[in-house]
mmCIF file of C-alpha atoms in Angstrom:
data_model
loop_
_atom_site.group_PDB
_atom_site.id
_atom_site.type_symbol
_atom_site.label_atom_id
_atom_site.label_comp_id
_atom_site.label_asym_id
_atom_site.label_seq_id
_atom_site.Cartn_x
_atom_site.Cartn_y
_atom_site.Cartn_z
ATOM 1 C CA MET A 657 -45.242 -12.370 -7.355
ATOM 2 C CA LYS A 658 -42.400 -10.177 -6.103
ATOM 3 C CA ALA A 659 -39.072 -11.867 -5.405
ATOM 4 C CA LEU A 660 -35.514 -10.858 -4.600
ATOM 5 C CA VAL A 661 -33.437 -12.337 -7.393
ATOM 6 C CA LYS A 662 -29.771 -12.767 -8.238
ATOM 7 C CA GLN A 663 -30.548 -11.960 -11.846
ATOM 8 C CA HIS A 664 -27.040 -11.491 -13.206
ATOM 9 C CA ALA A 665 -23.586 -12.894 -12.421
ATOM 10 C CA GLU A 666 -22.362 -9.648 -10.880
ATOM 11 C CA PRO A 667 -22.688 -7.772 -7.582
ATOM 12 C CA GLY A 668 -26.219 -6.753 -6.631
ATOM 13 C CA LEU A 669 -29.771 -8.029 -6.221
ATOM 14 C CA TRP A 670 -32.928 -7.297 -8.188
ATOM 15 C CA LEU A 671 -36.545 -7.060 -6.971
ATOM 16 C CA LEU A 672 -38.560 -8.572 -9.815
ATOM 17 C CA ASP A 673 -41.953 -9.920 -10.783
ATOM 18 C CA VAL A 674 -41.615 -13.687 -11.279
ATOM 19 C CA PRO A 675 -44.095 -16.545 -11.687
ATOM 20 C CA GLU A 676 -45.569 -17.978 -8.499
ATOM 21 C CA PRO A 677 -44.091 -21.457 -7.824
ATOM 22 C CA GLU A 678 -46.303 -24.510 -8.224
ATOM 23 C CA ALA A 679 -46.550 -27.238 -5.584
ATOM 24 C CA GLY A 680 -46.184 -30.861 -6.661
ATOM 25 C CA PRO A 681 -47.970 -33.814 -5.011
ATOM 26 C CA GLY A 682 -45.556 -33.944 -2.074
ATOM 27 C CA ASP A 683 -44.987 -30.207 -1.737
ATOM 28 C CA VAL A 684 -46.279 -27.322 0.358
ATOM 29 C CA LEU A 685 -46.910 -23.813 -0.980
ATOM 30 C CA ILE A 686 -46.125 -21.166 1.640
ATOM 31 C CA LYS A 687 -47.038 -17.480 1.685
ATOM 32 C CA VAL A 688 -43.956 -15.852 3.185
ATOM 33 C CA ALA A 689 -44.389 -13.460 6.119
ATOM 34 C CA ARG A 690 -40.836 -12.763 7.341
ATOM 35 C CA THR A 691 -37.322 -13.656 6.230
ATOM 36 C CA GLY A 692 -33.931 -13.331 7.900
ATOM 37 C CA ILE A 693 -30.789 -12.155 6.113
ATOM 38 C CA CYS A 694 -27.927 -14.643 6.417
ATOM 39 C CA GLY A 695 -24.220 -14.325 5.734
ATOM 40 C CA THR A 696 -24.769 -16.630 2.775
ATOM 41 C CA ASP A 697 -27.127 -14.053 1.266
ATOM 42 C CA LEU A 698 -24.485 -11.364 1.732
ATOM 43 C CA HIS A 699 -21.930 -13.499 -0.130
ATOM 44 C CA ILE A 700 -24.365 -13.957 -3.012
ATOM 45 C CA ARG A 701 -25.181 -10.258 -3.138
ATOM 46 C CA SER A 702 -21.495 -9.254 -3.237
ATOM 47 C CA TRP A 703 -20.784 -12.041 -5.753
ATOM 48 C CA ASP A 704 -17.561 -13.162 -4.098
ATOM 49 C CA GLY A 705 -15.480 -16.169 -5.075
ATOM 50 C CA TRP A 706 -17.601 -18.623 -3.115
ATOM 51 C CA ALA A 707 -20.849 -17.341 -4.645
ATOM 52 C CA GLN A 708 -19.435 -17.522 -8.155
ATOM 53 C CA GLN A 709 -18.665 -21.203 -7.626
ATOM 54 C CA ALA A 710 -21.839 -22.155 -5.718
ATOM 55 C CA VAL A 711 -24.660 -20.228 -7.362
ATOM 56 C CA GLY A 712 -26.202 -20.193 -10.826
ATOM 57 C CA THR A 713 -28.231 -17.238 -12.062
ATOM 58 C CA PRO A 714 -31.039 -16.343 -12.063
ATOM 59 C CA LEU A 715 -31.822 -17.449 -8.487
ATOM 60 C CA ILE A 716 -34.266 -16.348 -5.789
ATOM 61 C CA LEU A 717 -32.300 -15.979 -2.564
ATOM 62 C CA GLY A 718 -33.249 -16.759 1.019
ATOM 63 C CA HIS A 719 -33.499 -19.731 3.350
ATOM 64 C CA GLU A 720 -34.505 -18.210 6.714
ATOM 65 C CA PHE A 721 -38.269 -17.681 6.779
ATOM 66 C CA VAL A 722 -41.688 -18.097 8.352
ATOM 67 C CA GLY A 723 -45.030 -18.057 6.578
ATOM 68 C CA GLU A 724 -48.514 -19.463 6.281
ATOM 69 C CA VAL A 725 -49.416 -22.566 4.303
ATOM 70 C CA ALA A 726 -51.324 -21.483 1.191
ATOM 71 C CA GLY A 727 -51.691 -24.887 -0.440
ATOM 72 C CA VAL A 728 -50.653 -28.541 -0.098
ATOM 73 C CA GLY A 729 -50.048 -31.301 -2.631
ATOM 74 C CA ALA A 730 -52.314 -34.322 -2.950
ATOM 75 C CA ASP A 731 -49.863 -36.596 -1.100
ATOM 76 C CA VAL A 732 -49.286 -34.272 1.877
ATOM 77 C CA ALA A 733 -50.682 -35.254 5.281
ATOM 78 C CA ASP A 734 -50.551 -33.519 8.674
ATOM 79 C CA ILE A 735 -49.936 -30.058 7.163
ATOM 80 C CA ALA A 736 -52.967 -27.875 6.493
ATOM 81 C CA VAL A 737 -53.739 -24.592 4.782
ATOM 82 C CA GLY A 738 -53.383 -21.836 7.371
ATOM 83 C CA ASP A 739 -50.641 -23.542 9.416
ATOM 84 C CA LEU A 740 -47.761 -21.311 10.506
ATOM 85 C CA VAL A 741 -44.538 -22.897 9.264
ATOM 86 C CA SER A 742 -40.818 -22.465 8.840
ATOM 87 C CA GLY A 743 -38.633 -24.632 6.638
ATOM 88 C CA GLU A 744 -35.496 -26.733 6.915
ATOM 89 C CA GLY A 745 -33.301 -25.241 4.196
ATOM 90 C CA HIS A 746 -31.201 -28.355 3.557
ATOM 91 C CA LEU A 747 -32.957 -30.595 1.037
ATOM 92 C CA VAL A 748 -31.534 -34.108 1.109
ATOM 93 C CA CYS A 749 -31.594 -36.994 -1.354
ATOM 94 C CA GLY A 750 -33.375 -39.535 0.884
ATOM 95 C CA LYS A 751 -31.478 -42.403 -0.770
ATOM 96 C CA CYS A 752 -27.886 -42.342 0.477
ATOM 97 C CA ARG A 753 -26.574 -44.397 3.393
ATOM 98 C CA ASN A 754 -26.995 -41.588 5.919
ATOM 99 C CA CYS A 755 -30.472 -40.602 4.764
ATOM 100 C CA LEU A 756 -31.674 -44.214 4.893
ATOM 101 C CA ALA A 757 -30.229 -44.520 8.398
ATOM 102 C CA GLY A 758 -32.119 -41.429 9.573
ATOM 103 C CA ARG A 759 -29.006 -39.224 9.623
ATOM 104 C CA ARG A 760 -30.385 -36.765 7.066
ATOM 105 C CA HIS A 761 -28.129 -33.929 8.203
ATOM 106 C CA LEU A 762 -25.148 -35.961 6.948
ATOM 107 C CA CYS A 763 -26.449 -36.361 3.384
ATOM 108 C CA ARG A 764 -23.664 -35.889 0.824
ATOM 109 C CA SER A 765 -26.116 -34.668 -1.826
ATOM 110 C CA THR A 766 -27.711 -31.837 0.140
ATOM 111 C CA VAL A 767 -29.160 -28.959 -1.890
ATOM 112 C CA GLY A 768 -29.479 -25.599 -0.160
ATOM 113 C CA LEU A 769 -32.662 -23.541 -0.378
ATOM 114 C CA GLY A 770 -31.788 -20.152 -1.864
ATOM 115 C CA VAL A 771 -28.416 -21.482 -3.028
ATOM 116 C CA GLY A 772 -28.989 -24.607 -5.121
ATOM 117 C CA ARG A 773 -32.679 -23.904 -5.808
ATOM 118 C CA ASP A 774 -35.032 -20.932 -5.584
ATOM 119 C CA GLY A 775 -35.497 -19.710 -2.034
ATOM 120 C CA ALA A 776 -37.765 -17.785 0.293
ATOM 121 C CA PHE A 777 -37.030 -14.111 -0.465
ATOM 122 C CA ALA A 778 -40.340 -13.984 -2.287
ATOM 123 C CA GLU A 779 -44.045 -13.701 -1.648
ATOM 124 C CA TYR A 780 -44.357 -17.493 -2.022
ATOM 125 C CA VAL A 781 -41.998 -20.453 -1.690
ATOM 126 C CA VAL A 782 -42.474 -24.186 -2.295
ATOM 127 C CA LEU A 783 -40.840 -26.879 -0.163
ATOM 128 C CA PRO A 784 -41.210 -30.657 0.103
ATOM 129 C CA ALA A 785 -43.516 -31.478 3.005
ATOM 130 C CA SER A 786 -40.618 -33.379 4.620
ATOM 131 C CA ASN A 787 -38.769 -30.055 5.002
ATOM 132 C CA VAL A 788 -41.652 -28.101 6.543
ATOM 133 C CA TRP A 789 -41.795 -27.431 10.288
ATOM 134 C CA VAL A 790 -45.236 -26.582 11.649
ATOM 135 C CA HIS A 791 -45.197 -24.243 14.653
ATOM 136 C CA ARG A 792 -47.647 -26.002 16.965
ATOM 137 C CA THR A 793 -47.078 -23.540 19.802
ATOM 138 C CA LYS A 794 -47.213 -19.753 19.790
ATOM 139 C CA VAL A 795 -44.017 -18.112 18.532
ATOM 140 C CA ASP A 796 -43.086 -14.561 17.608
ATOM 141 C CA LEU A 797 -42.943 -14.207 13.807
ATOM 142 C CA ASP A 798 -39.524 -12.546 13.811
ATOM 143 C CA VAL A 799 -38.096 -15.354 15.954
ATOM 144 C CA ALA A 800 -39.768 -18.010 13.802
ATOM 145 C CA ALA A 801 -38.109 -16.427 10.764
ATOM 146 C CA ILE A 802 -34.649 -17.214 12.177
ATOM 147 C CA PHE A 803 -35.222 -20.819 13.215
ATOM 148 C CA ASP A 804 -32.637 -21.858 10.610
ATOM 149 C CA PRO A 805 -29.652 -20.029 12.185
ATOM 150 C CA PHE A 806 -31.085 -20.625 15.649
ATOM 151 C CA GLY A 807 -30.832 -24.308 14.760
ATOM 152 C CA ASN A 808 -27.147 -23.903 13.928
ATOM 153 C CA ALA A 809 -26.610 -22.368 17.358
ATOM 154 C CA VAL A 810 -28.578 -25.098 19.139
ATOM 155 C CA HIS A 811 -26.894 -27.933 17.226
ATOM 156 C CA THR A 812 -23.456 -26.518 18.045
ATOM 157 C CA ALA A 813 -24.149 -25.604 21.679
ATOM 158 C CA LEU A 814 -25.804 -28.930 22.513
ATOM 159 C CA SER A 815 -23.151 -31.091 20.832
ATOM 160 C CA PHE A 816 -21.778 -31.878 24.287
ATOM 161 C CA PRO A 817 -23.347 -31.892 27.788
ATOM 162 C CA LEU A 818 -23.264 -28.365 29.238
ATOM 163 C CA VAL A 819 -24.594 -28.602 32.790
ATOM 164 C CA GLY A 820 -22.046 -27.120 35.193
ATOM 165 C CA GLU A 821 -19.442 -26.665 32.456
ATOM 166 C CA ASP A 822 -17.348 -23.614 31.567
ATOM 167 C CA VAL A 823 -17.950 -22.675 27.942
ATOM 168 C CA LEU A 824 -15.822 -20.574 25.593
ATOM 169 C CA ILE A 825 -17.424 -19.185 22.413
ATOM 170 C CA THR A 826 -15.209 -17.493 19.812
ATOM 171 C CA GLY A 827 -17.162 -15.202 17.500
ATOM 172 C CA ALA A 828 -20.100 -13.009 18.595
ATOM 173 C CA GLY A 829 -22.012 -13.003 15.352
ATOM 174 C CA PRO A 830 -25.749 -13.649 15.622
ATOM 175 C CA ILE A 831 -25.277 -17.436 15.783
ATOM 176 C CA GLY A 832 -22.554 -17.128 18.417
ATOM 177 C CA ILE A 833 -24.784 -14.852 20.500
ATOM 178 C CA MET A 834 -27.674 -17.301 20.211
ATOM 179 C CA ALA A 835 -25.318 -20.123 21.221
ATOM 180 C CA ALA A 836 -24.340 -18.163 24.323
ATOM 181 C CA ALA A 837 -28.001 -17.781 25.261
ATOM 182 C CA VAL A 838 -28.601 -21.496 24.689
ATOM 183 C CA ALA A 839 -25.547 -22.568 26.689
ATOM 184 C CA LYS A 840 -26.497 -20.434 29.681
ATOM 185 C CA HIS A 841 -30.140 -21.564 29.490
ATOM 186 C CA ALA A 842 -29.019 -25.209 29.307
ATOM 187 C CA GLY A 843 -27.060 -25.014 32.560
ATOM 188 C CA ALA A 844 -23.497 -23.963 31.780
ATOM 189 C CA ARG A 845 -21.699 -22.422 34.745
ATOM 190 C CA ASN A 846 -19.761 -19.736 32.856
ATOM 191 C CA VAL A 847 -20.224 -18.667 29.235
ATOM 192 C CA VAL A 848 -17.425 -16.521 27.855
ATOM 193 C CA ILE A 849 -17.785 -15.119 24.324
ATOM 194 C CA THR A 850 -15.065 -13.294 22.381
ATOM 195 C CA ASP A 851 -15.088 -10.816 19.511
ATOM 196 C CA VAL A 852 -13.612 -7.445 18.525
ATOM 197 C CA SER A 853 -16.970 -5.681 18.005
ATOM 198 C CA PRO A 854 -18.122 -3.764 21.103
ATOM 199 C CA TYR A 855 -21.647 -3.622 19.673
ATOM 200 C CA ARG A 856 -21.979 -7.375 19.265
ATOM 201 C CA LEU A 857 -20.314 -8.056 22.602
ATOM 202 C CA ASP A 858 -22.968 -5.848 24.197
ATOM 203 C CA LEU A 859 -25.676 -7.918 22.464
ATOM 204 C CA ALA A 860 -24.047 -11.055 23.885
ATOM 205 C CA ARG A 861 -24.229 -9.631 27.400
ATOM 206 C CA LYS A 862 -27.929 -8.914 26.923
ATOM 207 C CA ALA A 863 -28.394 -12.494 25.721
ATOM 208 C CA GLY A 864 -26.908 -13.872 28.941
ATOM 209 C CA ALA A 865 -23.158 -14.323 28.450
ATOM 210 C CA THR A 866 -21.248 -14.371 31.735
ATOM 211 C CA LEU A 867 -18.377 -12.447 30.173
ATOM 212 C CA ALA A 868 -18.169 -10.800 26.746
ATOM 213 C CA LEU A 869 -14.464 -10.333 26.018
ATOM 214 C CA ASN A 870 -12.940 -7.944 23.486
ATOM 215 C CA VAL A 871 -9.844 -9.894 22.439
ATOM 216 C CA ALA A 872 -8.349 -6.764 20.893
ATOM 217 C CA GLU A 873 -7.970 -5.485 24.458
ATOM 218 C CA SER A 874 -7.396 -8.541 26.674
ATOM 219 C CA GLY A 875 -6.723 -12.254 26.313
ATOM 220 C CA ILE A 876 -8.706 -15.388 27.080
ATOM 221 C CA ALA A 877 -6.180 -16.485 29.718
ATOM 222 C CA GLU A 878 -6.858 -13.248 31.600
ATOM 223 C CA ALA A 879 -10.593 -13.981 31.427
ATOM 224 C CA GLN A 880 -9.944 -17.402 32.935
ATOM 225 C CA ARG A 881 -8.122 -15.838 35.855
ATOM 226 C CA SER A 882 -10.879 -13.292 36.451
ATOM 227 C CA LEU A 883 -13.444 -16.118 36.650
ATOM 228 C CA GLY A 884 -11.243 -18.288 38.861
ATOM 229 C CA LEU A 885 -10.832 -21.069 36.294
ATOM 230 C CA LYS A 886 -7.730 -23.095 37.091
ATOM 231 C CA GLU A 887 -7.658 -25.732 34.348
ATOM 232 C CA GLY A 888 -9.223 -24.116 31.272
ATOM 233 C CA PHE A 889 -12.570 -24.332 29.534
ATOM 234 C CA ASP A 890 -14.498 -27.584 29.318
ATOM 235 C CA ILE A 891 -16.420 -26.804 26.125
ATOM 236 C CA GLY A 892 -15.418 -24.670 23.135
ATOM 237 C CA LEU A 893 -17.809 -23.416 20.452
ATOM 238 C CA GLU A 894 -15.845 -21.970 17.523
ATOM 239 C CA MET A 895 -18.151 -19.661 15.534
ATOM 240 C CA SER A 896 -15.787 -17.304 13.710
ATOM 241 C CA GLY A 897 -13.781 -19.390 11.255
ATOM 242 C CA ARG A 898 -10.744 -17.306 12.218
ATOM 243 C CA PRO A 899 -7.361 -19.081 12.590
ATOM 244 C CA GLU A 900 -6.341 -17.031 15.634
ATOM 245 C CA ALA A 901 -9.637 -17.792 17.366
ATOM 246 C CA MET A 902 -9.241 -21.537 16.928
ATOM 247 C CA ARG A 903 -5.644 -21.422 18.142
ATOM 248 C CA ASP A 904 -6.606 -19.369 21.201
ATOM 249 C CA MET A 905 -9.401 -21.804 21.939
ATOM 250 C CA VAL A 906 -7.073 -24.821 21.803
ATOM 251 C CA ASP A 907 -4.609 -23.015 24.070
ATOM 252 C CA ASN A 908 -7.283 -22.403 26.701
ATOM 253 C CA MET A 909 -9.050 -25.773 26.866
ATOM 254 C CA THR A 910 -8.820 -28.159 29.796
ATOM 255 C CA HIS A 911 -7.374 -31.630 29.250
ATOM 256 C CA GLY A 912 -10.134 -33.700 27.698
ATOM 257 C CA GLY A 913 -11.927 -30.564 26.522
ATOM 258 C CA ARG A 914 -14.413 -30.735 23.664
ATOM 259 C CA ILE A 915 -14.701 -28.294 20.764
ATOM 260 C CA ALA A 916 -17.638 -27.959 18.357
ATOM 261 C CA MET A 917 -16.594 -26.023 15.264
ATOM 262 C CA LEU A 918 -19.251 -24.223 13.201
ATOM 263 C CA GLY A 919 -17.187 -21.303 11.884
ATOM 264 C CA LEU A 920 -16.178 -21.897 8.271
ATOM 265 C CA PRO A 921 -12.592 -20.808 7.512
ATOM 266 C CA ALA A 922 -11.928 -18.922 4.291
ATOM 267 C CA GLU A 923 -8.745 -20.931 3.725
ATOM 268 C CA GLU A 924 -6.607 -23.641 5.292
ATOM 269 C CA PHE A 925 -4.702 -22.796 8.462
ATOM 270 C CA ALA A 926 -2.419 -24.498 10.946
ATOM 271 C CA VAL A 927 -3.243 -25.440 14.528
ATOM 272 C CA ASP A 928 -1.098 -27.059 17.207
ATOM 273 C CA TRP A 929 -2.123 -30.671 16.612
ATOM 274 C CA ALA A 930 0.414 -31.885 19.196
ATOM 275 C CA LYS A 931 -1.484 -29.934 21.855
ATOM 276 C CA ILE A 932 -4.813 -31.352 20.639
ATOM 277 C CA VAL A 933 -3.376 -34.865 20.896
ATOM 278 C CA THR A 934 -1.559 -34.526 24.223
ATOM 279 C CA SER A 935 -4.457 -32.607 25.810
ATOM 280 C CA MET A 936 -6.858 -35.230 24.429
ATOM 281 C CA ILE A 937 -9.152 -32.576 22.939
ATOM 282 C CA THR A 938 -12.154 -33.639 20.831
ATOM 283 C CA VAL A 939 -12.922 -31.497 17.760
ATOM 284 C CA LYS A 940 -16.325 -31.957 16.100
ATOM 285 C CA GLY A 941 -17.331 -30.298 12.826
ATOM 286 C CA ILE A 942 -20.865 -28.855 12.687
ATOM 287 C CA TYR A 943 -22.828 -28.016 9.542
ATOM 288 C CA GLY A 944 -26.490 -27.079 9.701
ATOM 289 C CA ARG A 945 -28.900 -28.821 12.021
ATOM 290 C CA GLU A 946 -29.923 -32.350 12.993
ATOM 291 C CA MET A 947 -33.235 -32.756 11.185
ATOM 292 C CA PHE A 948 -35.593 -32.564 12.996
ATOM 293 C CA GLU A 949 -34.259 -33.250 16.464
ATOM 294 C CA THR A 950 -32.732 -29.775 16.577
ATOM 295 C CA TRP A 951 -36.033 -28.180 15.512
ATOM 296 C CA TYR A 952 -37.773 -29.945 18.375
ATOM 297 C CA ALA A 953 -35.098 -28.735 20.795
ATOM 298 C CA MET A 954 -35.467 -25.153 19.512
ATOM 299 C CA THR A 955 -39.192 -25.189 20.156
ATOM 300 C CA VAL A 956 -38.757 -26.615 23.662
ATOM 301 C CA LEU A 957 -36.080 -24.035 24.530
ATOM 302 C CA LEU A 958 -38.393 -21.188 23.528
ATOM 303 C CA GLU A 959 -41.270 -22.741 25.458
ATOM 304 C CA GLY A 960 -38.933 -22.894 28.452
ATOM 305 C CA GLY A 961 -38.320 -19.155 28.387
ATOM 306 C CA LEU A 962 -35.227 -18.722 26.200
ATOM 307 C CA ASP A 963 -35.294 -15.121 24.935
ATOM 308 C CA LEU A 964 -33.852 -14.422 21.472
ATOM 309 C CA SER A 965 -35.189 -10.885 21.183
ATOM 310 C CA PRO A 966 -31.793 -9.207 21.860
ATOM 311 C CA VAL A 967 -30.418 -10.874 18.720
ATOM 312 C CA ILE A 968 -32.964 -9.239 16.377
ATOM 313 C CA THR A 969 -31.901 -5.624 15.868
ATOM 314 C CA GLY A 970 -33.427 -4.478 12.583
ATOM 315 C CA LYS A 971 -36.582 -4.916 10.508
ATOM 316 C CA TYR A 972 -37.350 -3.635 7.012
ATOM 317 C CA ALA A 973 -40.105 -3.921 4.433
ATOM 318 C CA TYR A 974 -38.880 -6.158 1.623
ATOM 319 C CA GLN A 975 -38.985 -3.197 -0.776
ATOM 320 C CA ASP A 976 -36.170 -1.649 1.298
ATOM 321 C CA PHE A 977 -33.910 -4.658 0.827
ATOM 322 C CA ASP A 978 -30.868 -2.587 -0.181
ATOM 323 C CA ALA A 979 -30.870 -0.711 3.145
ATOM 324 C CA ALA A 980 -31.447 -3.977 5.027
ATOM 325 C CA PHE A 981 -28.546 -5.711 3.277
ATOM 326 C CA ASP A 982 -26.288 -2.702 3.809
ATOM 327 C CA GLU A 983 -26.973 -2.813 7.555
ATOM 328 C CA ALA A 984 -26.429 -6.579 7.696
ATOM 329 C CA ALA A 985 -23.155 -6.278 5.762
ATOM 330 C CA GLY A 986 -21.925 -3.483 8.024
ATOM 331 C CA GLY A 987 -21.703 -5.793 11.019
ATOM 332 C CA HIS A 988 -23.072 -3.223 13.491
ATOM 333 C CA CYS A 989 -26.187 -5.309 14.055
ATOM 334 C CA GLY A 990 -27.629 -8.660 15.039
ATOM 335 C CA LYS A 991 -30.198 -10.397 12.853
ATOM 336 C CA ILE A 992 -31.968 -8.279 10.222
ATOM 337 C CA ILE A 993 -35.533 -9.200 9.230
ATOM 338 C CA LEU A 994 -37.393 -8.512 5.968
ATOM 339 C CA ASP A 995 -41.181 -8.158 6.246
ATOM 340 C CA TRP A 996 -43.009 -9.594 3.217
ATOM 341 C CA THR A 997 -46.472 -8.561 4.420
ATOM 342 C CA ALA A 998 -45.749 -4.819 4.118
#
């Protein structure tokens, strides 16, 4: 089969012929239809410091996908050949304290699909049945391909009650834009999203943000005044990993405000902890999704009319992966999809 492989420990990716994976008794073999390009994939392609530490070569990339079940192991129930499926890309141990308590998303021994084991940028991928999500209701294939990052957005946005609240999102990458759509759909009063990219801020407006603010031109405090907010934002969703974004967020929260932090900083940075303490602000770290409560919530949100189409801005045949990755790395885009049926 064809697969997109990190063949050598250097920048670049290689489209190669590799053996088709074999499904064990508890596994599902999936014929891949679409995949989404993630920031993680860009790190691996560029072979930056994180990738050099996290990835061994050779490796098939990819963890955002949708496909059709092509085969199931002898021990698999409730998943059938022909089912349309996506996959939870965090594979957990099943034995630690959190796994045994049903808190699988907190497993300390998580292995990432397309990072710690071969992934979905291929014609076929194998996953344990416990990581397979069957789409029981109709869903657009391109949207189904990005259920993984959509889950990050949903997990972050729904960390705290949103109805009637004023929400600040820092970072208008694809996940931040999806979080804005989720927050507005879930009943937030105002959803303000910040970035320095006019293109991505425009995507956020199309996705439903009340105000998309270019922080290179005006500040968050000014946005508060324009919306008539007198005490700050109730909920903060930090999606950028940028020190200045987190500091601005803390400065503009109401007393008792709650922050969910998904953005992963590149290095340590200081924040005003005295303000966090005296303003009684809650900060919650987010990594991945709650398996599979978040997947259920994603499906229900889409059934309820949530529209993710503005987030998907490019689609390529898998053979044109270099052009697709170049567009994704350029930042003048939303989610980029690779079509494996072409």
